[in-house]
Tab-separated table of C-alpha atoms and ligand atoms in Angstrom:
chain	number	residue	atom	x	y	z
A	177	MET	CA	0.000	0.000	0.000
A	178	SER	CA	1.833	3.076	-1.258
A	179	ASP	CA	0.038	5.555	1.029
A	180	CYS	CA	0.309	3.490	4.225
A	181	ILE	CA	2.706	4.941	6.805
A	182	PHE	CA	3.516	1.548	8.351
A	183	CYS	CA	4.240	0.041	4.908
A	184	LYS	CA	6.655	2.945	4.393
A	185	ILE	CA	8.228	2.185	7.759
A	186	ALA	CA	8.380	-1.542	6.915
A	187	ASN	CA	10.210	-0.898	3.637
A	188	GLY	CA	12.609	1.648	5.152
A	189	GLU	CA	11.178	4.775	3.496
A	190	ILE	CA	10.439	6.331	6.885
A	191	PRO	CA	13.163	5.850	9.506
A	192	VAL	CA	12.206	4.558	12.950
A	193	ASN	CA	13.979	3.371	16.070
A	194	VAL	CA	14.015	-0.381	15.366
A	195	VAL	CA	13.844	-2.895	18.223
A	196	TYR	CA	13.569	-6.106	16.184
A	197	GLU	CA	13.320	-6.962	12.504
A	198	ASP	CA	13.204	-10.076	10.360
A	199	ASP	CA	11.780	-10.919	6.956
A	200	GLN	CA	8.177	-11.024	8.246
A	201	ILE	CA	7.829	-8.522	11.092
A	202	LEU	CA	9.210	-5.257	12.436
A	203	SER	CA	9.186	-3.785	15.926
A	204	PHE	CA	9.972	-0.126	16.612
A	205	HIS	CA	9.477	2.490	19.303
A	206	ASP	CA	6.151	4.350	19.200
A	207	ALA	CA	6.521	8.058	18.337
A	208	ASP	CA	4.063	9.025	21.102
A	209	PRO	CA	4.840	6.650	23.989
A	210	GLN	CA	2.075	5.956	26.505
A	211	ALA	CA	4.382	4.135	28.940
A	212	PRO	CA	8.122	4.164	29.744
A	213	VAL	CA	8.419	1.349	27.190
A	214	HIS	CA	6.019	1.515	24.235
A	215	VAL	CA	6.890	-0.300	21.036
A	216	LEU	CA	4.814	-1.384	18.072
A	217	ILE	CA	5.065	-4.801	16.438
A	218	ILE	CA	3.813	-5.024	12.865
A	219	PRO	CA	3.697	-7.605	10.108
A	220	LYS	CA	5.538	-6.276	7.050
A	221	LYS	CA	2.591	-7.459	4.965
A	222	HIS	CA	-0.160	-4.852	4.670
A	223	ILE	CA	-3.135	-6.189	6.613
A	224	PRO	CA	-5.455	-3.299	7.540
A	225	THR	CA	-7.029	-4.590	10.771
A	226	MET	CA	-7.574	-7.712	12.881
A	227	ASP	CA	-10.858	-8.101	10.993
A	228	ASP	CA	-8.887	-8.581	7.770
A	229	VAL	CA	-6.699	-11.448	8.996
A	230	THR	CA	-7.301	-14.670	7.036
A	231	GLU	CA	-6.301	-18.318	7.414
A	232	GLU	CA	-3.341	-17.717	5.136
A	233	ASP	CA	-1.968	-15.180	7.637
A	234	GLY	CA	-1.977	-17.783	10.405
A	235	ALA	CA	1.736	-18.610	10.277
A	236	LEU	CA	2.654	-14.922	10.081
A	237	LEU	CA	0.508	-14.040	13.101
A	238	ALA	CA	1.835	-17.007	15.053
A	239	HIS	CA	5.383	-15.919	14.233
A	240	LEU	CA	4.622	-12.374	15.438
A	241	MET	CA	3.023	-13.579	18.671
A	242	LEU	CA	5.897	-15.947	19.406
A	243	LYS	CA	8.375	-13.059	19.077
A	244	VAL	CA	6.574	-10.937	21.691
A	245	GLN	CA	8.306	-12.606	24.642
A	246	ASP	CA	11.729	-12.187	23.021
A	247	ILE	CA	11.097	-8.487	22.349
A	248	ALA	CA	9.762	-8.005	25.888
A	249	LYS	CA	12.881	-9.676	27.342
A	250	GLU	CA	15.132	-7.553	25.128
A	251	LEU	CA	13.395	-4.440	26.500
A	252	GLY	CA	13.761	-5.622	30.091
A	253	LEU	CA	10.046	-6.111	30.738
A	254	ASN	CA	10.687	-8.709	33.398
A	255	ASN	CA	7.672	-7.766	35.513
A	256	GLY	CA	5.055	-8.142	32.770
A	257	TYR	CA	3.615	-5.915	30.102
A	258	ARG	CA	0.478	-5.207	28.126
A	259	LEU	CA	-0.050	-6.252	24.508
A	260	VAL	CA	-2.806	-4.294	22.763
A	261	ASN	CA	-4.486	-4.299	19.392
A	262	ASN	CA	-6.842	-1.445	18.556
A	263	CYS	CA	-9.311	-2.546	15.879
A	264	GLY	CA	-11.555	-0.236	13.872
A	265	GLU	CA	-13.535	2.779	15.009
A	266	ASP	CA	-14.575	1.594	18.472
A	267	GLY	CA	-11.080	0.228	19.103
A	268	PHE	CA	-9.698	3.707	18.241
A	269	GLN	CA	-7.370	2.384	15.549
A	270	THR	CA	-5.697	5.371	13.899
A	271	VAL	CA	-3.239	3.599	11.564
A	272	LYS	CA	-4.927	1.092	9.261
A	273	HIS	CA	-2.032	-1.380	9.121
A	274	LEU	CA	-2.247	-4.171	11.679
A	275	HIS	CA	-0.054	-3.516	14.715
A	276	PHE	CA	0.283	-4.547	18.329
A	277	HIS	CA	1.296	-2.152	21.079
A	278	LEU	CA	3.699	-3.582	23.653
A	279	LEU	CA	3.657	-1.389	26.753
A	280	GLY	CA	5.566	-1.760	29.965
A	281	ARG	CA	7.595	-0.538	32.894
A	282	ARG	CA	4.597	0.918	34.628
A	283	ARG	CA	1.530	-0.664	36.240
A	284	MET	CA	-1.372	-0.629	33.763
A	285	ASN	CA	-4.957	0.221	34.620
A	286	TRP	CA	-7.931	-2.084	34.089
A	287	PRO	CA	-10.410	-1.569	32.570
A	288	PRO	CA	-8.643	0.550	29.921
A	289	GLY	CA	-10.182	3.943	29.136
B	593	AMP	P1	-3.390	2.985	16.852
B	593	AMP	O1	-4.075	4.166	17.461
B	593	AMP	O2	-3.595	1.718	17.579
B	593	AMP	O3	-3.685	2.877	15.381
B	593	AMP	O4	-1.830	3.269	17.022
B	593	AMP	C1	-1.035	3.898	16.074
B	593	AMP	C2	0.255	4.223	16.768
B	593	AMP	O5	1.242	4.543	15.798
B	593	AMP	C3	0.186	5.426	17.713
B	593	AMP	O6	0.537	5.019	19.033
B	593	AMP	C4	1.181	6.415	17.121
B	593	AMP	O7	1.875	7.136	18.118
B	593	AMP	C5	2.094	5.502	16.328
B	593	AMP	N1	2.768	6.119	15.203
B	593	AMP	C6	2.207	6.799	14.177
B	593	AMP	N2	3.145	7.192	13.315
B	593	AMP	C7	4.342	6.753	13.786
B	593	AMP	C8	5.702	6.842	13.357
B	593	AMP	N3	6.038	7.475	12.221
B	593	AMP	N4	6.665	6.285	14.111
B	593	AMP	C9	6.344	5.632	15.255
B	593	AMP	N5	5.078	5.497	15.727
B	593	AMP	C10	4.107	6.071	14.996
B	594	ZN	ZN1	0.481	-0.896	5.320
C-alpha cells in the first residue's frame, strides 16, 4: 500500500527506532509513547485490521506472537507488560495497518479507558 505509513516504515522509506526486525515482522518504538516502554510490532505485509486477517496469515501471526516474549525480554520487561491491538472505530485504531502495542515498565490500569 503506497500511502500506508507503516508500509513505508516496513520498507525503510520512513526511519524509525528499530527494536527487532526479520523478513516477516518489524518492531519499533512508538513516536508518542504511553508508557516508559512503548513499542509497536507489525507484520511487514499490509493487513489493515484484525478483521482482515485470514487463514493464510496464520503462520505470520503465530510468528509475530511468538516473538513478543523475546522483544519483551530484550526491553527488560521482566515484571510483565500489556499487549494491545486497537481494531476499527470503536477500538480507536488510527493507523490502518495491523499492529500490536507492547507497553511496559509501569503498572497498567484495568479496565482501559
Ligand atoms: P493505533 O491508534 O492503535 O492505530 O496506534 C497507532 C500508533 O502509531 C500510535 O501510538 C502512534 O503514536 C504511532 N505512530 C504513528 N506514526 C508513527 C511513526 N512514524 N513512528 C512511530 N510510531 C508512529
Ligand atoms: Zn500498510
